[in-house]
Amino acid sequence: MANSGNSDGLKKQILNIIGKVKDDSKLRTLLIASSVCILIFVVAFASNGNSKKLGYNKFAGASQRQSVALESNSDSAEIHRALKSVSDVKESVNEVLTIDIPAYVISVDGKDLAAFITKDEAEVLLDDIIKPYIGDEEAEIADIGFEEDVKIVEKTVKPSEIQNSDEYEEILYYITKGTNETKIHEIEKGENFWVIAKKYNISVDSLLKANPEVKPERIQIGQEVSLVVPKPLLTVATKEIKEYKEYIAFETEYEDTNVLYKGDYRVKKAGKKGEREVVAEISKQNGIEVSRSILKENITEEPVTKVVLKGTKDPPPRIGTGKFSKPTSRGVITSPFGMRWGRRHTGIDIGLKTGTPVTAADGGKVIYSGYKGGYGKCIIIDHGANMKSLYAHNSSLLVKKGDKVFKGQTIAKSGNTGNSTGPHLHFEVRINDTPVNPTKYVKY
Ligand SMILES: [Zn+2]
């Protein structure tokens, strides 16, 4: 573009003013806007209502120049002079708008990410990227910075490359999410993260990553969740020093005993968790913990090791011996065999706390294990020689149909299931499928 001396002078003056106010982007924008307005006004006045066209698009790129078309049907010397200065102003403004201008550029690993007129703006953007990661009040931030090589570089750029202040939220979103895409889902009745993930064909893990601040178990109808998994262009690395208390898990030791059968265990000493006060350094990237090292620890309570007895005794053969033992080691008969309230009681009731081990009266094969009407959770064992035993009202069953059991093996935990008025074991002995008095076989 050719410049007259006059145009050069004007350009210098405008650049000079812009230079002075370059620390204030709003003022600069205002100044350019004012210049353009003045130009429009002068052009409108000079052209006496003739056609004019003026366009300025910062986003159109440096190759595009705005044009000012001007026609005049006046030949008066005064108008000519006016037009001359209009032309000068126009050229000067054009020059200012299209030449490279000084800017502060955020450079990431040598690549330009965003350009600003002032260093302040660039710093504010970087601060806003870091800000969400310094929120934990319980931790002291020992170090914070970017994993990437991030610099604010002073260099000249095309005006089109400068970030506008009204694009600020967009550029911040773009850098922190790695995309301009926004996809939101509003939670509907009956939905959880699993349902939503399935609906959009994404993983639950992705949905969690897209909504780090959302607690999946606390979502409510109408709440919005993001479906965009962030891939931040910048990695904010933090090192936090945190003091906290935590449990110390207890260990478990096993002791052999020939009091118990092989495969049986009994707790000799209960374990207890310990507690310690810890000072740790926690390294995070974009808020996600990547490593933790303990700087200091003070054990306030030592853990107690759990001791478990482990049986070594060979179990008896899993067949009937013909001699019964009591199905519980404790408890008394609360209701005997025989006539009761006009009906025959087909077994004995042994009052027991729920959860008491119930053992097989003799070896044999489990022929029933499950719910059985008024018997509740029930087990029947066939001991051979037409002898069977039945154990009713249990809270849990430990063997299944077809299992071979030995005499004394724990087969169930007592309870109060089925037609029962309180926790007890109903125990039956059947000979040729006819209930007989169990106290003829076991002593209570
Ligand atoms: Zn009974």
Short mmCIF file of C-alpha atoms and ligand atoms in Angstrom, two decimals:
data_model
loop_
_atom_site.label_atom_id
_atom_site.label_comp_id
_atom_site.label_asym_id
_atom_site.label_seq_id
_atom_site.Cartn_x
_atom_site.Cartn_y
_atom_site.Cartn_z
CA MET A 1 0.00 0.00 0.00
CA ALA A 2 1.44 3.37 -1.05
CA ASN A 3 1.65 5.99 1.57
CA SER A 4 1.80 9.72 1.20
CA GLY A 5 3.85 11.60 3.74
CA ASN A 6 0.63 12.81 5.26
CA SER A 7 -0.74 9.26 5.58
CA ASP A 8 2.51 8.09 7.13
CA GLY A 9 2.30 10.81 9.71
CA LEU A 10 -1.25 9.93 10.64
CA LYS A 11 -0.40 6.24 10.84
CA LYS A 12 2.50 6.94 13.15
CA GLN A 13 0.30 9.07 15.34
CA ILE A 14 -2.36 6.37 15.58
CA LEU A 15 0.23 3.65 16.25
CA ASN A 16 1.80 5.90 18.80
CA ILE A 17 -1.50 6.34 20.62
CA ILE A 18 -2.19 2.61 20.36
CA GLY A 19 1.27 1.91 21.72
CA LYS A 20 0.59 4.13 24.71
CA VAL A 21 -2.67 2.44 25.49
CA LYS A 22 -1.63 -1.07 24.62
CA ASP A 23 -1.81 -2.10 28.23
CA ASP A 24 -5.50 -1.47 28.09
CA SER A 25 -7.15 -3.62 25.46
CA LYS A 26 -10.59 -2.10 25.98
CA LEU A 27 -9.23 1.40 25.40
CA ARG A 28 -7.45 0.19 22.29
CA THR A 29 -10.58 -1.44 20.90
CA LEU A 30 -12.45 1.75 21.67
CA LEU A 31 -9.80 3.78 19.86
CA ILE A 32 -9.95 1.64 16.73
CA ALA A 33 -13.72 1.69 16.85
CA SER A 34 -13.67 5.50 17.20
CA SER A 35 -11.29 5.82 14.26
CA VAL A 36 -13.57 3.69 12.13
CA CYS A 37 -16.61 5.68 13.25
CA ILE A 38 -14.94 8.97 12.40
CA LEU A 39 -13.99 7.55 9.06
CA ILE A 40 -17.57 6.40 8.38
CA PHE A 41 -18.85 9.81 9.39
CA VAL A 42 -16.39 11.70 7.17
CA VAL A 43 -17.02 9.37 4.26
CA ALA A 44 -20.76 9.71 4.64
CA PHE A 45 -20.48 13.48 4.80
CA ALA A 46 -18.07 13.77 1.86
CA SER A 47 -19.83 11.33 -0.39
CA ASN A 48 -23.03 13.26 0.05
CA GLY A 49 -25.12 10.16 0.52
CA ASN A 50 -23.38 8.10 -2.14
CA SER A 51 -22.76 4.42 -1.72
CA LYS A 52 -20.27 3.34 0.86
CA LYS A 53 -19.15 -0.01 2.12
CA LEU A 54 -17.02 -0.66 5.10
CA GLY A 55 -16.33 -4.00 6.61
CA TYR A 56 -13.98 -5.12 9.29
CA ASN A 57 -13.70 -8.66 10.27
CA LYS A 58 -11.01 -9.56 12.71
CA PHE A 59 -11.61 -13.24 12.16
CA ALA A 60 -11.35 -13.13 8.39
CA GLY A 61 -7.58 -13.45 8.49
CA ALA A 62 -4.76 -11.20 7.51
CA SER A 63 -5.21 -11.76 3.81
CA GLN A 64 -8.56 -10.06 3.82
CA ARG A 65 -8.60 -6.32 3.74
CA GLN A 66 -11.60 -4.25 4.49
CA SER A 67 -12.61 -1.97 1.70
CA VAL A 68 -13.95 1.47 1.63
CA ALA A 69 -15.56 2.36 -1.64
CA LEU A 70 -16.22 5.96 -2.14
CA GLU A 71 -17.79 7.85 -4.95
CA SER A 72 -18.28 11.53 -5.20
CA ASN A 73 -20.13 13.57 -7.69
CA SER A 74 -18.84 16.83 -6.37
CA ASP A 75 -15.97 18.61 -8.00
CA SER A 76 -15.54 21.39 -5.53
CA ALA A 77 -11.99 21.93 -4.39
CA GLU A 78 -13.08 21.85 -0.76
CA ILE A 79 -14.68 18.45 -1.12
CA HIS A 80 -11.55 17.28 -2.93
CA ARG A 81 -9.45 18.38 -0.03
CA ALA A 82 -11.82 16.68 2.36
CA LEU A 83 -11.64 13.53 0.30
CA LYS A 84 -7.89 13.70 0.29
CA SER A 85 -7.82 13.64 4.08
CA VAL A 86 -10.56 10.97 4.17
CA SER A 87 -8.37 8.85 1.93
CA ASP A 88 -5.39 9.48 4.19
CA VAL A 89 -7.33 8.53 7.30
CA LYS A 90 -8.70 5.47 5.54
CA GLU A 91 -5.27 4.31 4.47
CA SER A 92 -3.85 4.93 7.91
CA VAL A 93 -6.61 2.97 9.59
CA ASN A 94 -6.19 0.18 7.02
CA GLU A 95 -2.50 0.09 7.73
CA VAL A 96 -3.06 -0.09 11.46
CA LEU A 97 -5.62 -2.86 11.13
CA THR A 98 -3.66 -5.10 8.79
CA ILE A 99 -0.04 -4.77 9.76
CA ASP A 100 1.46 -7.06 12.35
CA ILE A 101 1.08 -5.65 15.82
CA PRO A 102 2.93 -6.40 19.04
CA ALA A 103 1.22 -8.96 21.26
CA TYR A 104 1.79 -11.37 24.13
CA VAL A 105 1.48 -14.94 22.96
CA ILE A 106 0.97 -17.99 25.18
CA SER A 107 3.37 -20.54 23.79
CA VAL A 108 3.07 -24.23 24.73
CA ASP A 109 6.06 -26.43 23.88
CA GLY A 110 6.97 -23.87 21.20
CA LYS A 111 3.47 -23.77 19.68
CA ASP A 112 1.36 -20.61 19.86
CA LEU A 113 -1.90 -21.17 21.71
CA ALA A 114 -3.44 -17.71 22.09
CA ALA A 115 -2.39 -14.08 21.60
CA PHE A 116 -3.33 -11.06 23.66
CA ILE A 117 -2.63 -7.34 23.46
CA THR A 118 -1.54 -7.19 27.08
CA LYS A 119 0.58 -9.47 29.20
CA ASP A 120 -2.08 -9.19 31.91
CA GLU A 121 -4.68 -10.89 29.75
CA ALA A 122 -2.34 -13.79 28.99
CA GLU A 123 -1.48 -14.15 32.67
CA VAL A 124 -5.15 -14.03 33.71
CA LEU A 125 -5.92 -16.87 31.28
CA LEU A 126 -3.11 -19.04 32.67
CA ASP A 127 -4.24 -18.20 36.21
CA ASP A 128 -7.81 -19.21 35.35
CA ILE A 129 -6.56 -22.57 34.03
CA ILE A 130 -4.65 -23.19 37.24
CA LYS A 131 -7.28 -21.84 39.64
CA PRO A 132 -9.55 -24.93 39.88
CA TYR A 133 -6.64 -26.96 41.20
CA ILE A 134 -5.78 -24.84 44.20
CA GLY A 135 -9.20 -25.23 45.83
CA ASP A 136 -8.45 -27.95 48.40
CA GLU A 137 -8.43 -26.13 51.70
CA GLU A 138 -7.11 -29.09 53.66
CA ALA A 139 -3.95 -29.24 51.62
CA GLU A 140 -1.12 -26.82 51.31
CA ILE A 141 0.04 -26.32 47.74
CA ALA A 142 3.81 -26.78 47.72
CA ASP A 143 4.26 -26.42 44.01
CA ILE A 144 2.05 -25.65 41.04
CA GLY A 145 2.84 -25.32 37.38
CA PHE A 146 2.37 -26.74 33.95
CA GLU A 147 3.82 -30.04 32.79
CA GLU A 148 4.32 -28.47 29.36
CA ASP A 149 6.80 -25.71 28.64
CA VAL A 150 4.47 -22.71 28.88
CA LYS A 151 5.77 -19.21 28.18
CA ILE A 152 4.33 -15.81 27.52
CA VAL A 153 6.27 -14.54 24.51
CA GLU A 154 6.26 -11.00 23.22
CA LYS A 155 5.98 -11.04 19.43
CA THR A 156 4.14 -9.41 16.55
CA VAL A 157 1.04 -11.12 15.18
CA LYS A 158 -1.77 -10.37 12.72
CA PRO A 159 -4.62 -8.51 14.39
CA SER A 160 -6.87 -11.43 13.45
CA GLU A 161 -4.89 -13.65 15.77
CA ILE A 162 -5.58 -11.55 18.84
CA GLN A 163 -8.12 -13.00 21.27
CA ASN A 164 -11.17 -10.85 21.72
CA SER A 165 -12.34 -10.37 25.27
CA ASP A 166 -15.78 -11.76 24.38
CA GLU A 167 -14.14 -14.99 23.23
CA TYR A 168 -12.46 -15.46 26.58
CA GLU A 169 -14.80 -18.17 27.93
CA GLU A 170 -14.51 -20.07 24.63
CA ILE A 171 -10.72 -20.11 24.63
CA LEU A 172 -10.69 -21.13 28.32
CA TYR A 173 -13.16 -23.97 27.57
CA TYR A 174 -11.13 -25.03 24.54
CA ILE A 175 -7.85 -25.21 26.46
CA THR A 176 -9.31 -27.03 29.47
CA LYS A 177 -11.50 -29.47 27.50
CA GLY A 178 -9.37 -29.87 24.37
CA THR A 179 -12.43 -29.29 22.20
CA ASN A 180 -15.08 -26.69 21.39
CA GLU A 181 -17.76 -29.35 21.51
CA THR A 182 -20.40 -29.14 24.24
CA LYS A 183 -22.77 -32.03 24.82
CA ILE A 184 -25.08 -31.93 27.78
CA HIS A 185 -27.57 -34.47 29.03
CA GLU A 186 -30.35 -33.58 31.42
CA ILE A 187 -31.03 -36.32 33.94
CA GLU A 188 -34.43 -37.93 33.63
CA LYS A 189 -36.44 -40.03 36.06
CA GLY A 190 -34.91 -43.46 36.74
CA GLU A 191 -31.55 -42.66 35.19
CA ASN A 192 -28.16 -43.32 36.67
CA PHE A 193 -24.64 -43.06 35.22
CA TRP A 194 -24.84 -46.61 33.91
CA VAL A 195 -28.11 -45.92 32.05
CA ILE A 196 -26.81 -42.63 30.60
CA ALA A 197 -23.50 -44.18 29.51
CA LYS A 198 -25.40 -46.96 27.75
CA LYS A 199 -27.75 -44.45 26.09
CA TYR A 200 -24.87 -42.52 24.51
CA ASN A 201 -22.68 -45.57 23.94
CA ILE A 202 -19.87 -44.29 26.15
CA SER A 203 -18.29 -45.94 29.16
CA VAL A 204 -19.27 -45.13 32.73
CA ASP A 205 -15.61 -44.28 33.28
CA SER A 206 -15.76 -41.64 30.51
CA LEU A 207 -18.89 -40.18 32.05
CA LEU A 208 -17.15 -39.96 35.42
CA LYS A 209 -14.15 -38.24 33.81
CA ALA A 210 -16.44 -35.78 32.01
CA ASN A 211 -18.05 -34.83 35.34
CA PRO A 212 -15.34 -34.95 37.99
CA GLU A 213 -17.34 -32.68 40.29
CA VAL A 214 -20.52 -34.81 40.11
CA LYS A 215 -21.20 -37.57 42.65
CA PRO A 216 -22.97 -40.33 40.65
CA GLU A 217 -24.94 -41.52 43.67
CA ARG A 218 -26.30 -38.02 44.28
CA ILE A 219 -27.62 -37.06 40.83
CA GLN A 220 -31.08 -35.57 40.62
CA ILE A 221 -33.74 -35.24 37.95
CA GLY A 222 -33.11 -32.12 35.86
CA GLN A 223 -29.41 -31.97 36.69
CA GLU A 224 -27.11 -31.50 33.69
CA VAL A 225 -24.12 -33.71 33.05
CA SER A 226 -21.47 -33.28 30.39
CA LEU A 227 -20.89 -36.00 27.82
CA VAL A 228 -17.55 -34.56 26.71
CA VAL A 229 -14.48 -36.25 28.13
CA PRO A 230 -11.90 -33.51 28.64
CA LYS A 231 -8.51 -33.85 27.00
CA PRO A 232 -6.90 -30.66 28.33
CA LEU A 233 -4.30 -28.97 26.14
CA LEU A 234 -2.44 -27.98 29.28
CA THR A 235 -1.58 -30.17 32.23
CA VAL A 236 -1.66 -28.43 35.58
CA ALA A 237 0.74 -30.26 37.87
CA THR A 238 0.35 -29.71 41.61
CA LYS A 239 2.26 -30.95 44.61
CA GLU A 240 0.19 -30.79 47.78
CA ILE A 241 1.32 -31.29 51.32
CA LYS A 242 -1.53 -32.87 53.24
CA GLU A 243 -1.87 -33.92 56.85
CA TYR A 244 -4.42 -36.56 57.65
CA LYS A 245 -5.25 -39.55 59.84
CA GLU A 246 -5.68 -42.99 58.40
CA TYR A 247 -6.28 -46.54 59.50
CA ILE A 248 -3.53 -49.13 59.42
CA ALA A 249 -4.84 -52.50 58.29
CA PHE A 250 -4.13 -55.43 60.62
CA GLU A 251 -2.37 -58.60 59.55
CA THR A 252 -3.70 -62.15 59.90
CA GLU A 253 -1.66 -65.02 61.30
CA TYR A 254 -2.64 -68.69 61.14
CA GLU A 255 -1.96 -71.25 63.84
CA ASP A 256 -2.30 -74.96 63.18
CA THR A 257 -4.49 -76.96 65.54
CA ASN A 258 -5.50 -80.61 65.63
CA VAL A 259 -8.63 -79.67 67.54
CA LEU A 260 -10.22 -78.67 64.23
CA TYR A 261 -10.76 -80.67 61.10
CA LYS A 262 -8.85 -79.86 57.93
CA GLY A 263 -10.57 -76.99 56.10
CA ASP A 264 -12.04 -75.56 59.32
CA TYR A 265 -10.92 -72.24 60.78
CA ARG A 266 -11.67 -70.51 64.05
CA VAL A 267 -10.73 -66.99 65.13
CA LYS A 268 -8.53 -67.17 68.23
CA LYS A 269 -7.90 -63.44 68.52
CA ALA A 270 -9.77 -60.69 66.73
CA GLY A 271 -7.73 -58.21 64.69
CA LYS A 272 -7.95 -54.47 65.24
CA LYS A 273 -7.09 -51.63 62.89
CA GLY A 274 -4.42 -49.19 63.98
CA GLU A 275 -4.28 -45.48 63.28
CA ARG A 276 -1.57 -43.10 62.17
CA GLU A 277 -1.12 -39.40 61.50
CA VAL A 278 0.50 -38.78 58.17
CA VAL A 279 2.10 -35.89 56.32
CA ALA A 280 2.15 -36.76 52.64
CA GLU A 281 3.18 -35.10 49.42
CA ILE A 282 0.54 -35.75 46.79
CA SER A 283 1.30 -35.14 43.12
CA LYS A 284 -1.67 -34.48 40.88
CA GLN A 285 -2.19 -33.77 37.21
CA ASN A 286 -5.31 -31.76 36.41
CA GLY A 287 -6.61 -32.70 39.82
CA ILE A 288 -6.06 -36.45 39.46
CA GLU A 289 -3.61 -38.02 41.88
CA VAL A 290 -0.61 -39.60 40.15
CA SER A 291 1.64 -40.32 43.12
CA ARG A 292 1.83 -40.00 46.89
CA SER A 293 4.83 -40.17 49.17
CA ILE A 294 4.71 -40.21 52.95
CA LEU A 295 6.97 -37.50 54.38
CA LYS A 296 6.21 -38.13 58.04
CA GLU A 297 4.15 -40.62 60.02
CA ASN A 298 3.21 -40.96 63.64
CA ILE A 299 1.51 -44.18 64.70
CA THR A 300 -1.07 -43.25 67.34
CA GLU A 301 -2.44 -46.78 67.63
CA GLU A 302 -0.66 -49.98 66.65
CA PRO A 303 -2.78 -52.53 64.78
CA VAL A 304 -3.55 -55.84 66.50
CA THR A 305 -2.78 -58.96 64.48
CA LYS A 306 -5.70 -61.32 63.93
CA VAL A 307 -4.93 -64.92 64.93
CA VAL A 308 -6.85 -67.71 63.23
CA LEU A 309 -6.71 -71.40 64.14
CA LYS A 310 -6.39 -73.70 61.17
CA GLY A 311 -7.56 -77.30 61.48
CA THR A 312 -5.15 -80.17 60.76
CA LYS A 313 -7.21 -83.12 61.96
CA ASP A 314 -8.39 -85.53 59.29
CA PRO A 315 -12.21 -85.46 59.16
CA PRO A 316 -14.16 -88.60 59.84
CA PRO A 317 -15.50 -90.52 56.87
CA ARG A 318 -18.47 -88.86 55.23
CA ILE A 319 -20.78 -91.78 55.85
CA GLY A 320 -23.18 -92.75 58.59
CA THR A 321 -21.69 -94.35 61.70
CA GLY A 322 -25.04 -95.28 63.20
CA LYS A 323 -24.28 -93.21 66.29
CA PHE A 324 -25.62 -89.62 66.46
CA SER A 325 -24.03 -86.64 68.18
CA LYS A 326 -25.82 -83.45 69.25
CA PRO A 327 -26.37 -81.02 66.32
CA THR A 328 -25.42 -78.06 68.55
CA SER A 329 -22.78 -77.74 71.24
CA ARG A 330 -25.05 -75.62 73.39
CA GLY A 331 -28.72 -74.85 73.90
CA VAL A 332 -31.52 -76.59 75.78
CA ILE A 333 -34.74 -78.25 74.65
CA THR A 334 -37.54 -75.69 74.68
CA SER A 335 -40.17 -78.01 73.21
CA PRO A 336 -40.02 -81.84 73.36
CA PHE A 337 -41.03 -84.46 70.83
CA GLY A 338 -44.63 -85.64 70.98
CA MET A 339 -48.12 -84.24 71.41
CA ARG A 340 -48.28 -80.48 71.68
CA TRP A 341 -51.45 -78.35 71.51
CA GLY A 342 -53.35 -81.28 70.06
CA ARG A 343 -50.75 -81.89 67.40
CA ARG A 344 -47.75 -84.15 67.26
CA HIS A 345 -44.43 -82.34 67.42
CA THR A 346 -42.19 -84.27 65.03
CA GLY A 347 -38.86 -83.22 66.54
CA ILE A 348 -37.24 -81.32 69.38
CA ASP A 349 -36.73 -77.55 69.56
CA ILE A 350 -33.39 -76.28 70.87
CA GLY A 351 -33.35 -72.62 71.85
CA LEU A 352 -30.32 -70.87 70.31
CA LYS A 353 -29.06 -67.44 69.41
CA THR A 354 -29.34 -66.79 65.66
CA GLY A 355 -26.05 -67.67 63.94
CA THR A 356 -25.09 -70.59 66.20
CA PRO A 357 -23.31 -73.37 64.23
CA VAL A 358 -25.51 -76.38 63.46
CA THR A 359 -23.56 -79.61 62.89
CA ALA A 360 -24.40 -82.88 61.19
CA ALA A 361 -25.53 -85.46 63.78
CA ASP A 362 -23.83 -88.16 61.71
CA GLY A 363 -22.01 -88.53 58.40
CA GLY A 364 -24.03 -88.89 55.24
CA LYS A 365 -25.32 -87.27 52.06
CA VAL A 366 -27.29 -84.03 51.93
CA ILE A 367 -30.59 -84.81 50.17
CA TYR A 368 -32.29 -81.44 50.81
CA SER A 369 -30.90 -77.94 51.27
CA GLY A 370 -33.28 -75.03 50.78
CA TYR A 371 -36.54 -73.43 51.87
CA LYS A 372 -39.17 -75.95 52.86
CA GLY A 373 -42.53 -74.38 53.85
CA GLY A 374 -42.98 -74.00 57.63
CA TYR A 375 -39.49 -75.48 58.19
CA GLY A 376 -37.93 -72.37 56.69
CA LYS A 377 -34.32 -72.86 55.61
CA CYS A 378 -33.92 -76.59 56.06
CA ILE A 379 -31.38 -79.39 55.58
CA ILE A 380 -32.06 -83.13 55.41
CA ILE A 381 -29.21 -85.65 55.58
CA ASP A 382 -29.48 -89.30 54.57
CA HIS A 383 -27.20 -91.38 56.82
CA GLY A 384 -27.92 -94.69 55.14
CA ALA A 385 -29.54 -97.70 56.88
CA ASN A 386 -32.91 -95.87 56.52
CA MET A 387 -31.80 -93.12 58.96
CA LYS A 388 -32.27 -89.45 58.20
CA SER A 389 -31.93 -86.22 60.17
CA LEU A 390 -33.57 -82.82 59.58
CA TYR A 391 -32.46 -79.32 60.68
CA ALA A 392 -35.02 -76.47 60.35
CA HIS A 393 -35.49 -72.68 60.81
CA ASN A 394 -31.84 -71.90 59.95
CA SER A 395 -30.63 -68.41 59.02
CA SER A 396 -28.10 -69.73 56.48
CA LEU A 397 -27.27 -73.03 54.84
CA LEU A 398 -23.61 -74.02 54.35
CA VAL A 399 -23.97 -77.22 52.33
CA LYS A 400 -25.93 -78.07 49.20
CA LYS A 401 -27.89 -81.03 47.94
CA GLY A 402 -25.53 -83.87 46.95
CA ASP A 403 -22.73 -82.86 49.35
CA LYS A 404 -21.22 -85.61 51.46
CA VAL A 405 -20.78 -84.47 55.06
CA PHE A 406 -19.01 -85.92 58.06
CA LYS A 407 -20.28 -86.27 61.61
CA GLY A 408 -19.80 -82.93 63.41
CA GLN A 409 -19.39 -80.86 60.23
CA THR A 410 -20.99 -77.42 60.40
CA ILE A 411 -23.85 -77.49 57.89
CA ALA A 412 -25.88 -74.38 58.80
CA LYS A 413 -26.25 -71.37 61.08
CA SER A 414 -29.33 -71.44 63.28
CA GLY A 415 -32.09 -68.88 62.89
CA ASN A 416 -35.79 -68.10 62.92
CA THR A 417 -37.01 -68.77 59.35
CA GLY A 418 -40.28 -70.45 58.39
CA ASN A 419 -43.06 -71.07 60.96
CA SER A 420 -41.10 -70.18 64.06
CA THR A 421 -41.85 -68.00 67.06
CA GLY A 422 -38.24 -67.33 68.06
CA PRO A 423 -34.68 -68.34 67.17
CA HIS A 424 -34.25 -72.08 67.60
CA LEU A 425 -33.22 -75.29 65.86
CA HIS A 426 -35.95 -77.82 65.12
CA PHE A 427 -34.17 -81.18 64.93
CA GLU A 428 -35.77 -84.39 63.65
CA VAL A 429 -34.59 -87.98 63.40
CA ARG A 430 -36.45 -90.16 60.90
CA ILE A 431 -36.32 -93.95 60.73
CA ASN A 432 -37.86 -95.35 57.53
CA ASP A 433 -39.14 -91.78 56.95
CA THR A 434 -41.10 -91.77 60.22
CA PRO A 435 -40.12 -89.18 62.84
CA VAL A 436 -38.95 -90.71 66.10
CA ASN A 437 -37.97 -89.11 69.40
CA PRO A 438 -34.48 -87.61 68.85
CA THR A 439 -33.65 -87.81 72.54
CA LYS A 440 -33.34 -91.57 72.03
CA TYR A 441 -30.28 -90.77 69.87
CA VAL A 442 -28.82 -87.58 71.33
CA LYS A 443 -28.56 -86.34 74.91
CA TYR A 444 -29.56 -82.77 75.81
ZN ZN B 1 -40.10 -77.87 66.36
#
